[in-house]
Coordinates of C-alpha atoms in Angstrom, one line a residue:
M1049 CA -2.2 -21.4 -19.1
F1050 CA -0.5 -21.4 -15.7
D1051 CA 3.0 -20.2 -15.2
I1052 CA 4.8 -23.4 -14.2
D1053 CA 8.5 -24.2 -14.6
W1054 CA 8.1 -27.9 -15.4
D1055 CA 11.8 -28.5 -15.8
A1056 CA 12.5 -27.3 -12.2
G1057 CA 10.1 -29.8 -10.8
G1058 CA 11.2 -32.7 -12.9
G1059 CA 8.0 -32.6 -14.9
K1060 CA 5.7 -32.2 -11.9
V1061 CA 4.2 -29.1 -10.3
R1062 CA 4.9 -28.9 -6.6
L1063 CA 1.9 -28.3 -4.4
P1064 CA 2.9 -27.1 -0.8
V1065 CA -0.1 -28.5 1.2
L1066 CA 1.4 -31.1 3.5
G1067 CA 2.0 -30.4 7.2
G1068 CA 5.4 -32.1 7.0
P1069 CA 7.5 -34.2 4.6
L1070 CA 5.5 -36.8 2.7
A1071 CA 7.3 -39.6 4.5
Q1072 CA 6.0 -38.3 7.8
V1073 CA 2.4 -37.6 6.9
A1074 CA 1.9 -40.4 4.3
G1075 CA -0.7 -42.1 6.6
E1076 CA -2.9 -39.0 6.3
V1077 CA -2.9 -39.1 2.5
E1078 CA -5.7 -41.2 0.9
V1079 CA -5.6 -42.4 -2.7
G1080 CA -8.7 -43.9 -4.2
G1081 CA -12.0 -43.3 -6.0
G1082 CA -10.3 -41.1 -8.5
W1083 CA -9.0 -38.7 -5.9
V1084 CA -6.0 -37.9 -3.7
T1085 CA -7.3 -36.6 -0.4
Y1086 CA -5.3 -34.9 2.3
H1087 CA -7.5 -33.4 5.0
E1088 CA -9.6 -30.6 3.3
H1089 CA -7.5 -30.9 0.0
R1090 CA -8.7 -33.0 -2.9
F1091 CA -6.7 -33.6 -6.1
P1092 CA -7.8 -35.7 -9.1
L1093 CA -6.0 -38.8 -10.1
A1094 CA -5.0 -38.8 -13.8
P1095 CA -7.0 -41.3 -15.9
G1096 CA -5.6 -44.7 -15.8
T1097 CA -3.5 -44.2 -12.7
D1098 CA -3.9 -45.3 -9.1
R1099 CA -0.7 -44.1 -7.3
L1100 CA 0.4 -40.7 -6.1
D1101 CA 3.8 -41.0 -7.8
Q1102 CA 2.1 -41.3 -11.2
Q1103 CA 0.6 -37.8 -11.1
H1104 CA 1.8 -34.6 -12.7
Y1105 CA 1.8 -33.0 -9.3
E1106 CA 3.9 -33.6 -6.2
L1107 CA 2.5 -33.0 -2.7
V1108 CA 5.2 -31.3 -0.6
D1109 CA 5.7 -29.8 2.9
W1110 CA 4.1 -26.3 3.0
R1111 CA 7.4 -24.9 4.3
R1112 CA 9.0 -25.6 0.9
A1113 CA 6.8 -22.9 -0.7
A1114 CA 9.3 -20.2 0.3
V1115 CA 12.3 -22.0 -1.2
D1116 CA 11.6 -24.3 -4.1
L1117 CA 8.1 -24.0 -5.7
N1118 CA 8.1 -24.2 -9.4
Y1119 CA 5.1 -22.1 -10.2
R1120 CA 4.6 -18.3 -10.0
R1121 CA 2.1 -17.2 -7.4
F1122 CA 0.5 -14.0 -6.3
F1123 CA 3.1 -12.6 -3.9
T1124 CA 3.3 -15.3 -1.2
V1125 CA -0.2 -16.7 -1.5
N1126 CA 0.4 -20.4 -2.5
E1127 CA -3.3 -20.9 -3.6
L1128 CA -3.2 -18.1 -6.2
I1129 CA -1.1 -19.5 -9.1
G1130 CA 0.1 -17.0 -11.8
V1131 CA -1.5 -17.1 -15.3
R1132 CA 0.5 -16.5 -18.4
Q1133 CA -1.4 -13.5 -19.8
E1134 CA 1.4 -13.0 -22.3
D1135 CA 0.0 -15.9 -24.2
P1136 CA -2.7 -14.5 -26.6
E1137 CA -4.9 -17.6 -26.3
V1138 CA -4.8 -17.4 -22.5
F1139 CA -5.7 -13.7 -22.7
R1140 CA -8.7 -14.5 -25.0
L1141 CA -10.0 -17.2 -22.7
T1142 CA -9.6 -15.3 -19.4
H1143 CA -11.0 -12.0 -20.7
A1144 CA -13.9 -13.3 -22.8
T1145 CA -16.6 -12.4 -20.2
T1146 CA -15.1 -9.0 -19.4
L1147 CA -14.9 -8.0 -23.0
R1148 CA -18.4 -9.2 -23.6
L1149 CA -19.8 -7.0 -20.8
V1150 CA -17.9 -4.0 -22.1
A1151 CA -19.2 -4.6 -25.7
D1152 CA -22.8 -5.0 -24.3
G1153 CA -22.5 -1.6 -22.6
L1154 CA -22.8 -3.1 -19.1
V1155 CA -19.2 -2.1 -18.1
D1156 CA -17.7 1.3 -18.9
G1157 CA -14.1 0.6 -17.9
V1158 CA -11.6 -1.7 -16.2
R1159 CA -9.3 -1.4 -13.2
V1160 CA -6.3 -3.6 -13.5
D1161 CA -4.7 -4.5 -10.2
H1162 CA -1.1 -5.6 -9.8
I1163 CA -0.1 -4.7 -13.3
D1164 CA 3.6 -5.2 -12.5
G1165 CA 3.0 -8.9 -12.0
L1166 CA 2.6 -9.4 -15.8
A1167 CA 5.4 -10.5 -18.0
D1168 CA 4.8 -7.7 -20.5
P1169 CA 2.4 -5.0 -19.1
A1170 CA 2.6 -2.9 -22.3
A1171 CA 1.6 -5.7 -24.6
Y1172 CA -1.2 -6.8 -22.2
L1173 CA -2.6 -3.3 -22.0
A1174 CA -2.5 -2.9 -25.8
R1175 CA -4.7 -6.0 -26.1
L1176 CA -7.0 -4.8 -23.4
A1177 CA -7.3 -1.3 -24.8
A1178 CA -8.5 -2.7 -28.1
G1179 CA -11.8 -3.8 -26.4
V1180 CA -12.1 -1.5 -23.4
P1181 CA -12.4 2.3 -23.7
W1182 CA -11.2 3.3 -20.2
V1183 CA -8.5 1.4 -18.3
V1184 CA -6.6 2.4 -15.2
V1185 CA -3.8 0.4 -13.6
E1186 CA -2.7 -0.1 -10.0
K1187 CA 0.8 1.2 -10.4
I1188 CA 2.7 2.4 -7.4
L1189 CA 4.9 5.3 -8.6
E1190 CA 8.0 6.0 -6.5
P1191 CA 9.3 9.5 -6.0
G1192 CA 10.3 11.0 -9.4
E1193 CA 8.9 8.0 -11.4
R1194 CA 6.5 8.6 -14.2
L1195 CA 3.8 6.3 -15.6
P1196 CA 5.1 4.6 -18.8
S1197 CA 3.4 5.5 -22.1
W1198 CA 0.8 2.8 -21.9
P1199 CA -2.7 2.9 -23.5
V1200 CA -4.4 3.7 -20.2
A1201 CA -6.3 6.6 -18.7
G1202 CA -4.0 6.6 -15.7
T1203 CA -3.4 4.9 -12.4
T1204 CA -5.7 3.9 -9.5
G1205 CA -4.6 6.9 -7.6
Y1206 CA -2.0 6.0 -4.9
E1207 CA 0.3 8.8 -5.9
F1208 CA -2.6 11.3 -5.3
L1209 CA -3.2 9.6 -1.9
A1210 CA 0.4 10.1 -0.9
V1211 CA 0.6 13.8 -1.7
A1212 CA -2.9 14.6 -0.4
D1213 CA -2.2 12.8 2.8
G1214 CA 1.1 14.5 3.0
V1215 CA -0.2 18.0 3.1
L1216 CA -2.3 17.1 6.1
V1217 CA 0.9 16.4 8.2
D1218 CA 2.7 19.3 9.7
P1219 CA 6.4 19.0 8.5
A1220 CA 7.5 21.3 11.3
A1221 CA 7.0 18.4 13.7
A1222 CA 9.5 16.1 12.0
G1223 CA 12.4 16.9 14.4
A1224 CA 10.2 16.5 17.5
F1225 CA 8.9 13.1 16.3
A1226 CA 12.3 11.8 15.4
E1227 CA 13.9 12.8 18.7
R1228 CA 11.1 11.5 20.9
Y1229 CA 10.9 8.3 18.8
R1230 CA 14.7 7.8 19.2
R1231 CA 14.5 8.4 22.9
R1232 CA 11.6 6.0 23.4
T1233 CA 12.7 3.1 21.1
G1234 CA 16.4 3.6 20.7
A1235 CA 15.9 3.6 16.9
D1236 CA 16.5 6.3 14.4
P1237 CA 15.4 4.5 11.2
D1238 CA 17.0 5.6 8.0
P1239 CA 14.1 5.0 5.5
A1240 CA 16.4 3.9 2.7
E1241 CA 18.3 1.5 4.9
L1242 CA 15.1 0.2 6.4
A1243 CA 13.6 -0.5 3.0
L1244 CA 16.8 -2.2 1.8
R1245 CA 16.9 -4.5 4.9
C1246 CA 13.3 -5.4 4.7
K1247 CA 13.4 -6.2 1.0
R1248 CA 16.5 -8.4 1.5
E1249 CA 14.7 -10.3 4.3
R1250 CA 11.6 -10.9 2.1
L1251 CA 13.7 -11.9 -0.9
E1252 CA 15.8 -14.4 1.2
V1253 CA 12.9 -15.9 3.0
D1254 CA 9.4 -15.5 1.6
L1255 CA 10.4 -15.0 -2.0
A1256 CA 13.4 -17.3 -2.1
T1257 CA 11.6 -19.6 -4.5
D1258 CA 11.2 -16.8 -7.0
V1259 CA 14.8 -15.8 -6.5
A1260 CA 15.8 -19.4 -7.3
G1261 CA 13.6 -19.2 -10.4
V1262 CA 15.6 -16.3 -11.8
A1263 CA 18.9 -17.9 -10.7
R1264 CA 18.1 -21.2 -12.5
H1265 CA 17.8 -19.3 -15.8
L1266 CA 21.2 -17.6 -15.6
P1267 CA 24.4 -19.3 -16.5
G1268 CA 27.0 -20.0 -13.9
D1269 CA 27.0 -20.8 -10.2
R1270 CA 23.4 -20.9 -8.7
Q1271 CA 24.4 -19.7 -5.3
A1272 CA 26.2 -16.7 -6.7
N1273 CA 23.3 -16.0 -9.1
R1274 CA 20.9 -16.0 -6.1
A1275 CA 23.1 -13.5 -4.2
A1276 CA 23.2 -11.2 -7.3
V1277 CA 19.4 -11.4 -7.8
V1278 CA 18.7 -10.6 -4.2
E1279 CA 21.1 -7.6 -4.1
L1280 CA 19.8 -6.1 -7.4
A1281 CA 16.2 -6.6 -6.6
A1282 CA 16.6 -5.2 -3.0
R1283 CA 18.3 -2.0 -4.2
L1284 CA 16.0 -1.3 -7.2
P1285 CA 14.4 2.1 -6.4
V1286 CA 11.2 1.3 -8.3
Y1287 CA 8.8 -1.6 -8.4
R1288 CA 10.1 -2.9 -11.7
T1289 CA 11.6 -2.2 -15.0
Y1290 CA 9.9 -3.0 -18.4
V1291 CA 12.7 -4.5 -20.5
T1292 CA 11.3 -6.4 -23.5
E1293 CA 12.9 -6.4 -26.9
V1294 CA 14.1 -2.8 -26.3
V1295 CA 15.5 -1.1 -23.3
S1296 CA 14.2 2.4 -22.5
D1297 CA 16.6 5.1 -21.4
T1298 CA 14.8 5.2 -18.1
D1299 CA 15.2 1.5 -17.5
R1300 CA 18.8 1.6 -18.6
A1301 CA 19.7 4.4 -16.2
V1302 CA 17.9 2.6 -13.3
I1303 CA 19.5 -0.8 -13.9
T1304 CA 23.0 0.7 -14.3
A1305 CA 22.7 2.8 -11.2
T1306 CA 21.3 0.0 -9.1
A1307 CA 24.0 -2.4 -10.3
G1308 CA 26.6 0.1 -9.3
A1309 CA 25.1 0.4 -5.8
A1310 CA 24.9 -3.4 -5.4
R1311 CA 28.5 -4.2 -6.3
P1312 CA 30.1 -3.4 -2.9
A1313 CA 27.8 -5.9 -1.2
L1314 CA 28.9 -8.9 -3.4
D1315 CA 32.0 -11.1 -3.4
E1316 CA 33.8 -12.1 -6.6
P1317 CA 31.4 -14.9 -7.6
G1318 CA 28.5 -12.6 -6.8
L1319 CA 30.0 -9.8 -8.9
A1320 CA 30.3 -12.1 -11.9
A1321 CA 26.7 -13.2 -11.4
L1322 CA 25.6 -9.6 -11.2
D1323 CA 27.4 -8.9 -14.6
R1324 CA 25.5 -11.8 -16.1
L1325 CA 22.2 -10.6 -14.8
V1326 CA 22.8 -7.0 -16.0
A1327 CA 23.9 -8.3 -19.4
A1328 CA 20.7 -10.3 -19.6
L1329 CA 18.7 -7.1 -18.8
L1330 CA 20.5 -4.7 -21.0
L1331 CA 22.2 -6.6 -23.8
E1332 CA 20.7 -10.0 -24.6
R1333 CA 18.0 -10.0 -27.3
P1334 CA 15.6 -11.5 -27.4
A1335 CA 15.3 -11.0 -23.7
P1336 CA 16.0 -14.3 -21.9
E1337 CA 13.7 -16.0 -19.4
A1338 CA 15.8 -14.7 -16.5
V1339 CA 14.7 -11.1 -17.5
R1340 CA 11.0 -12.0 -17.4
R1341 CA 11.3 -13.7 -14.1
F1342 CA 13.5 -10.9 -12.5
Q1343 CA 11.0 -8.2 -13.6
Q1344 CA 8.1 -10.2 -12.1
L1345 CA 10.1 -10.6 -8.9
S1346 CA 11.2 -7.1 -8.1
G1347 CA 7.6 -5.8 -7.7
P1348 CA 6.7 -8.3 -5.0
A1349 CA 10.0 -7.6 -3.3
M1350 CA 9.1 -3.9 -3.1
A1351 CA 5.5 -4.6 -2.0
K1352 CA 6.3 -7.2 0.6
G1353 CA 9.5 -5.5 1.8
V1354 CA 8.2 -1.9 2.0
E1355 CA 4.4 -2.0 2.1
D1356 CA 4.1 -5.1 4.3
T1357 CA 7.2 -4.8 6.4
A1358 CA 8.9 -1.4 6.6
L1359 CA 5.5 0.4 7.1
Y1360 CA 5.0 -1.8 10.2
R1361 CA 8.5 -1.1 11.6
D1362 CA 8.9 2.6 11.5
T1363 CA 6.1 3.6 13.9
R1364 CA 6.9 7.3 14.5
L1365 CA 3.6 8.6 13.0
L1366 CA 1.3 6.0 11.4
A1367 CA -0.6 8.7 9.4
R1368 CA 2.4 8.5 7.0
N1369 CA 2.6 4.8 6.7
E1370 CA 0.5 4.2 3.6
V1371 CA 0.7 2.4 0.3
G1372 CA 2.4 4.7 -2.2
G1373 CA 3.8 6.9 0.6
D1374 CA 7.4 7.7 1.4
L1375 CA 8.8 7.1 4.9
G1376 CA 11.6 9.6 4.0
R1377 CA 9.1 12.4 4.0
F1378 CA 7.4 14.0 7.0
G1379 CA 4.6 15.9 5.4
R1380 CA 4.4 17.5 1.9
P1381 CA 4.4 21.1 0.9
V1382 CA 1.3 22.5 -0.7
A1383 CA 3.3 23.4 -3.8
E1384 CA 3.9 19.6 -4.4
L1385 CA 0.2 19.0 -4.5
H1386 CA -0.4 21.8 -6.9
Q1387 CA 2.4 20.5 -9.2
A1388 CA 1.0 17.0 -9.1
N1389 CA -2.5 18.2 -9.9
A1390 CA -1.4 20.4 -12.8
E1391 CA 0.6 17.5 -14.3
R1392 CA -2.3 15.1 -13.9
E1393 CA -4.6 17.6 -15.6
A1394 CA -2.2 17.9 -18.5
R1395 CA -1.2 14.3 -19.0
W1396 CA -3.6 11.9 -17.2
P1397 CA -7.0 13.7 -16.7
G1398 CA -8.7 10.3 -16.6
S1399 CA -6.6 8.9 -13.8
L1400 CA -8.4 7.8 -10.6
L1401 CA -8.0 9.7 -7.3
A1402 CA -8.0 7.5 -4.3
T1403 CA -7.9 8.2 -0.6
S1404 CA -9.0 4.8 0.7
T1405 CA -8.9 1.4 -1.1
H1406 CA -9.2 -2.3 -0.2
D1407 CA -5.4 -2.3 0.3
T1408 CA -4.8 0.8 2.5
K1409 CA -3.3 0.2 5.9
R1410 CA -5.8 2.5 7.6
G1411 CA -8.9 4.2 6.5
E1412 CA -8.7 7.8 5.5
D1413 CA -10.5 9.0 8.6
V1414 CA -8.1 7.2 10.9
R1415 CA -5.1 8.7 9.0
A1416 CA -6.6 12.1 9.1
R1417 CA -7.1 11.9 12.9
L1418 CA -3.5 10.7 13.4
A1419 CA -2.2 13.5 11.2
V1420 CA -3.6 15.9 13.8
L1421 CA -0.9 14.5 16.2
S1422 CA 1.7 16.2 14.1
E1423 CA 0.2 19.5 15.1
C1424 CA 0.5 18.8 18.8
P1425 CA 3.7 16.7 19.2
D1426 CA 4.4 17.6 22.9
R1427 CA 0.8 16.7 23.9
W1428 CA 1.0 13.4 22.1
W1429 CA 4.4 12.3 23.1
T1430 CA 3.8 13.2 26.8
L1431 CA 0.8 10.8 26.8
A1432 CA 2.5 8.1 24.7
D1433 CA 5.5 8.0 27.0
R1434 CA 3.3 8.0 30.1
W1435 CA 1.3 5.1 28.8
T1436 CA 4.4 3.1 27.8
D1437 CA 6.1 3.7 31.2
R1438 CA 2.9 2.7 33.0
L1439 CA 2.0 -0.5 31.0
V1440 CA 5.1 -1.7 29.2
P1441 CA 8.1 -3.4 31.1
Q1442 CA 11.4 -1.9 29.9
R1443 CA 13.1 -3.8 27.1
P1444 CA 15.6 -2.9 24.3
G1445 CA 14.1 -1.0 21.4
R1446 CA 14.5 -1.8 17.7
D1447 CA 18.0 -1.5 16.4
G1448 CA 18.0 -4.1 13.6
A1449 CA 19.5 -6.7 15.9
P1450 CA 18.3 -10.3 15.8
V1451 CA 14.9 -11.0 17.3
H1452 CA 15.0 -10.7 21.1
R1453 CA 12.4 -13.0 22.5
A1454 CA 11.2 -11.7 25.8
S1455 CA 7.9 -11.2 27.6
A1456 CA 8.0 -7.4 27.3
V1457 CA 6.6 -5.6 24.3
D1458 CA 8.8 -3.7 22.0
P1459 CA 8.2 0.1 22.6
A1460 CA 7.8 0.6 18.9
D1461 CA 4.9 -1.9 18.9
A1462 CA 3.4 -0.1 22.0
L1463 CA 3.4 3.1 19.9
V1464 CA 1.4 1.2 17.3
L1465 CA -1.2 0.3 19.9
W1466 CA -1.5 3.8 21.3
Q1467 CA -1.9 5.3 17.8
T1468 CA -4.3 2.6 16.8
M1469 CA -6.5 3.3 19.8
V1470 CA -6.3 7.1 19.2
G1471 CA -7.0 6.8 15.5
A1472 CA -9.9 4.4 15.6
W1473 CA -11.5 5.1 19.0
P1474 CA -14.1 4.0 20.0
L1475 CA -12.4 0.7 19.0
D1476 CA -13.8 -2.7 20.0
R1477 CA -11.2 -4.7 22.0
G1478 CA -11.5 -7.7 19.6
R1479 CA -10.8 -5.6 16.6
C1480 CA -7.8 -4.1 18.4
L1481 CA -6.4 -7.5 19.3
A1482 CA -6.8 -8.8 15.8
Y1483 CA -5.1 -5.7 14.4
M1484 CA -2.2 -5.9 16.8
E1485 CA -1.5 -9.5 16.0
K1486 CA -1.4 -8.7 12.3
A1487 CA 0.8 -5.6 12.9
V1488 CA 3.5 -7.4 14.8
R1489 CA 3.5 -10.4 12.4
E1490 CA 3.8 -8.1 9.4
A1491 CA 6.7 -6.2 11.1
G1492 CA 8.5 -9.6 11.3
L1493 CA 10.9 -8.7 14.1
H1494 CA 9.5 -10.6 17.0
T1495 CA 7.0 -12.9 15.4
T1496 CA 5.9 -13.8 11.9
W1497 CA 3.1 -15.5 10.0
T1498 CA 5.1 -18.6 9.2
D1499 CA 7.0 -18.8 12.5
P1500 CA 4.8 -17.2 15.2
D1501 CA 6.3 -16.6 18.6
P1502 CA 3.4 -17.4 21.1
A1503 CA 5.3 -15.7 24.0
Y1504 CA 5.6 -12.4 22.2
E1505 CA 2.1 -12.4 20.8
R1506 CA 0.8 -13.2 24.2
A1507 CA 2.7 -10.3 25.7
V1508 CA 1.2 -8.0 23.0
A1509 CA -2.3 -9.3 23.7
E1510 CA -1.8 -8.8 27.5
L1511 CA -0.7 -5.2 26.8
V1512 CA -3.9 -4.6 24.9
E1513 CA -5.9 -6.1 27.8
R1514 CA -4.0 -4.0 30.4
A1515 CA -4.7 -0.8 28.3
Y1516 CA -8.4 -1.6 28.1
A1517 CA -8.6 -2.3 31.8
D1518 CA -6.7 0.8 33.0
A1519 CA -9.2 3.5 33.9
T1520 CA -6.5 6.2 34.0
V1521 CA -5.2 5.4 30.5
L1522 CA -8.7 5.2 29.1
A1523 CA -9.7 8.5 30.6
E1524 CA -6.6 10.2 29.2
L1525 CA -7.2 8.5 25.9
E1526 CA -10.8 9.7 25.7
E1527 CA -9.7 13.2 26.6
L1528 CA -7.1 13.2 23.8
V1529 CA -9.6 11.8 21.3
A1530 CA -12.1 14.5 22.3
E1531 CA -9.4 17.1 21.4
V1532 CA -8.1 15.6 18.1
A1533 CA -11.2 13.9 16.7
P1534 CA -12.9 17.2 15.6
A1535 CA -9.7 18.4 14.0
G1536 CA -9.4 14.9 12.3
R1537 CA -12.9 15.3 10.9
V1538 CA -11.9 18.7 9.4
K1539 CA -8.9 17.1 7.8
A1540 CA -10.9 14.1 6.5
A1541 CA -13.6 16.4 5.0
G1542 CA -10.8 18.4 3.4
L1543 CA -9.2 15.3 2.0
A1544 CA -12.6 14.2 0.5
L1545 CA -13.0 17.7 -1.0
L1546 CA -9.5 17.5 -2.6
R1547 CA -10.3 14.0 -4.0
L1548 CA -13.6 15.2 -5.4
T1549 CA -12.4 18.5 -7.0
S1550 CA -8.8 17.8 -8.1
P1551 CA -8.0 16.8 -11.7
G1552 CA -8.8 13.2 -12.3
V1553 CA -11.7 10.8 -11.6
P1554 CA -12.6 10.6 -7.8
D1555 CA -12.8 7.0 -6.4
T1556 CA -15.0 7.0 -3.4
Y1557 CA -14.3 3.7 -1.5
Q1558 CA -17.4 2.0 0.0
G1559 CA -18.8 3.9 2.9
T1560 CA -16.2 6.7 3.0
E1561 CA -18.9 9.3 2.3
T1562 CA -19.2 9.3 6.1
E1563 CA -16.6 8.7 8.8
Q1564 CA -15.3 5.1 8.8
L1565 CA -12.7 4.4 11.5
V1566 CA -11.4 1.3 9.9
L1567 CA -8.0 -0.4 9.9
V1568 CA -6.3 -2.7 7.4
D1569 CA -7.9 -5.6 5.5
P1570 CA -10.1 -7.4 6.6
D1571 CA -11.3 -4.6 8.9
N1572 CA -11.8 -2.3 6.0
R1573 CA -14.0 -4.7 4.1
R1574 CA -16.7 -5.0 6.8
P1575 CA -20.3 -4.2 5.9
V1576 CA -20.9 -0.5 6.0
A1577 CA -23.9 1.7 6.5
F1578 CA -24.4 3.8 3.4
A1579 CA -26.9 6.2 4.9
G1580 CA -25.8 9.8 4.9
D1581 CA -25.4 12.0 8.0
G1582 CA -25.1 15.6 8.9
T1583 CA -21.3 15.7 9.0
L1584 CA -19.2 18.1 7.0
K1585 CA -17.6 15.2 5.1
F1586 CA -20.9 13.9 3.9
R1587 CA -22.0 17.4 3.0
A1588 CA -18.9 18.1 1.0
T1589 CA -19.1 14.7 -0.7
R1590 CA -22.8 15.1 -1.7
T1591 CA -22.3 18.8 -2.8
A1592 CA -19.2 18.1 -4.9
L1593 CA -20.6 15.0 -6.6
R1594 CA -23.8 16.9 -7.5
L1595 CA -21.8 19.7 -8.9
R1596 CA -19.7 17.4 -11.0
R1597 CA -22.9 15.9 -12.4
E1598 CA -24.6 19.2 -13.1
R1599 CA -21.7 21.3 -14.1
P1600 CA -19.0 19.1 -15.6
E1601 CA -17.4 22.0 -17.5
L1602 CA -16.2 23.4 -14.1
F1603 CA -13.9 20.5 -13.6
A1604 CA -11.4 21.3 -16.4
G1605 CA -8.1 23.2 -16.1
Y1606 CA -6.2 23.9 -12.9
R1607 CA -4.7 27.0 -11.4
P1608 CA -3.3 27.4 -7.8
I1609 CA -4.2 30.6 -6.1
D1610 CA -2.3 32.4 -3.4
A1611 CA -3.4 31.5 0.2
P1612 CA -1.8 31.1 3.7
D1613 CA 0.3 28.0 4.1
H1614 CA -2.3 26.3 6.3
L1615 CA -4.7 26.2 3.3
V1616 CA -4.8 24.6 -0.1
A1617 CA -6.5 26.8 -2.7
F1618 CA -7.0 26.5 -6.4
T1619 CA -9.5 27.3 -9.2
R1620 CA -10.8 25.2 -12.1
G1621 CA -13.1 25.8 -15.0
D1622 CA -11.5 29.1 -16.2
D1623 CA -11.7 30.5 -12.6
R1624 CA -15.4 29.7 -12.3
L1625 CA -14.9 27.1 -9.5
A1626 CA -12.7 27.8 -6.5
V1627 CA -11.7 25.3 -3.8
V1628 CA -10.2 26.2 -0.4
V1629 CA -9.3 23.5 2.0
T1630 CA -7.9 23.8 5.5
R1631 CA -5.0 21.3 5.9
L1632 CA -3.5 22.4 9.2
V1633 CA -6.1 23.2 11.9
A1634 CA -4.3 23.8 15.1
R1635 CA -2.7 27.2 14.4
P1636 CA -4.4 29.0 11.6
V1637 CA -2.4 32.1 10.6
P1638 CA -3.6 35.5 9.3
G1639 CA -3.6 36.0 5.6
Q1640 CA -5.8 36.3 2.6
V1641 CA -7.0 34.1 -0.3
D1642 CA -6.7 35.7 -3.7
L1643 CA -10.0 34.8 -5.2
P1644 CA -10.7 35.8 -8.7
P1645 CA -13.3 38.6 -9.2
G1646 CA -16.8 37.4 -8.2
P1647 CA -19.4 37.4 -7.0
W1648 CA -19.1 33.9 -5.6
R1649 CA -21.5 31.5 -3.9
E1650 CA -20.1 29.1 -1.4
L1651 CA -22.0 25.9 -1.8
L1652 CA -21.3 24.2 1.6
S1653 CA -22.6 27.1 3.7
G1654 CA -24.6 29.1 1.2
A1655 CA -22.7 32.2 1.9
G1656 CA -21.9 34.8 -0.7
H1657 CA -18.5 36.5 -1.3
P1658 CA -17.6 39.4 -3.6
G1659 CA -14.3 37.9 -4.7
G1660 CA -10.9 39.5 -5.0
P1661 CA -8.3 39.3 -2.1
T1662 CA -10.4 38.0 0.8
P1663 CA -9.2 37.5 4.4
A1664 CA -9.0 33.8 5.1
A1665 CA -10.8 34.2 8.5
Q1666 CA -13.7 35.9 6.7
L1667 CA -13.9 33.3 3.9
L1668 CA -13.9 30.4 6.4
A1669 CA -15.8 32.1 9.2
T1670 CA -18.6 29.5 9.0
L1671 CA -16.9 26.3 7.8
P1672 CA -13.2 25.3 7.5
H1673 CA -13.5 24.5 3.8
A1674 CA -15.1 26.3 0.9
L1675 CA -16.4 25.2 -2.5
L1676 CA -17.2 28.3 -4.4
V1677 CA -19.0 28.8 -7.8
R1678 CA -18.8 32.1 -9.5
V1679 CA -22.3 33.5 -10.0

């Protein structure tokens, strides 16, 4: 059932639970009474045995998890061992309860997370679809990538989150943010180079055991094989390919282009190993074990390298740093949202639309508030520079050099603190401290989860304490929040309205009907108050959901309508439903919204409109968004 490479472990599965080599901690391991006990860990003795060396498992130093485990795990979580779902009997046993609940009518559909971790996602989904009528998959689509032709209703919605978030950011501020960030930190991060560097780091350290697993199943020199695996996986522009008994044109093009980009970074043995790996992917049939293992490795490399590392290193504007996002983009044009919505309506109308999930780096309300900073770059950077100069001793900024251990906090990490306080204020000091510890460990430049630097983490904690104790900084912070929070609430309500009215199935994460100023897991899994309030976001959520229930025929079709650039406007239901959302709030421009002929009733305010070309200022005189139904 479990995905274990028994040959690599000499017939034993290695369990990385010891605090040091077995010879050093042997006195802490107890054997007897049918169990092997090591502190809180208990493992059964095989029947008829009484010694540790007689077991089918080997207890090893936890540090070996990164280099020579012989079982597949969930990313870098040693306790979550991979299951071989490609085995039909394993699928039957592990899905019996789920399929029974669907058959009994108690479950309508299934969300499959981490689909790219499977050996053969297409085959798995074919089995699942035979017993489940509605399936969505957590598939992160990179720019230009399309969902494979799987038997699913769509994705869990991160591509919608990326483009909907993007239209809330003012692209005109890109130059100002880049220049001020460069001036403050000394860094001018190239997103592609940053992603490559972070993926390499994760592959060579945290995922080295998985790299070795691929290398073991390729012929030739192991060291050269490992180098080739790292380079190809690090440069792969998508989470993974889907090579099985056939190779799609898309996968062939991606593999060929990536191999070409990887070649200059390898020496002669590495080039030969790269050729072996590419041959296994493109030529050998049936696909060898190395192909399965490589395709199950590249997804974690992207997730850990980009989502969990690069997004914590480029700290220019944290509103952009989200799962499924693109650090190479500073804002998105409205036309891109329209194109994505139209394509989803045509191809994946049952796909989920997400704006917050259990995995998002910040709640949607925090991101919306931080997006307001893109509309006031001078105001923001003046304060960020002043706070940094006041509270952070000078030190070199991020330049990709080796970790510089010093008592001063990296200016880029200071920017994380200031944005976290602005985005989530009022923010309890304890929550802020916990978040900053997580943020600097995820960035992995000055401290890490596996090799924490107490001096640097203490310096970060002391910076937090100084910030919370500085009356001048707090006064300026609260003044800024008073300015940007109302605009952030406008953006957040607009984001909710887009999620609830765009083509697809809206996924309202727990509590997000109202403002939830939450950060990353576990902060975003705290108990929430589900009571409604009088905010525009709650009004928009309640009104749109009731309309979907009472008039489902209005939520078909999609047509953009002309409107000023600071707005998003479209119709659905054969022009019987119109949605107008304010995306940029600081500097509305004159112009008109070309509503179809009316009359119209605006459901959020109750106002009536005759239809036809309507001045934006008139249409949005009462509220910044409009949800209109033709009467």
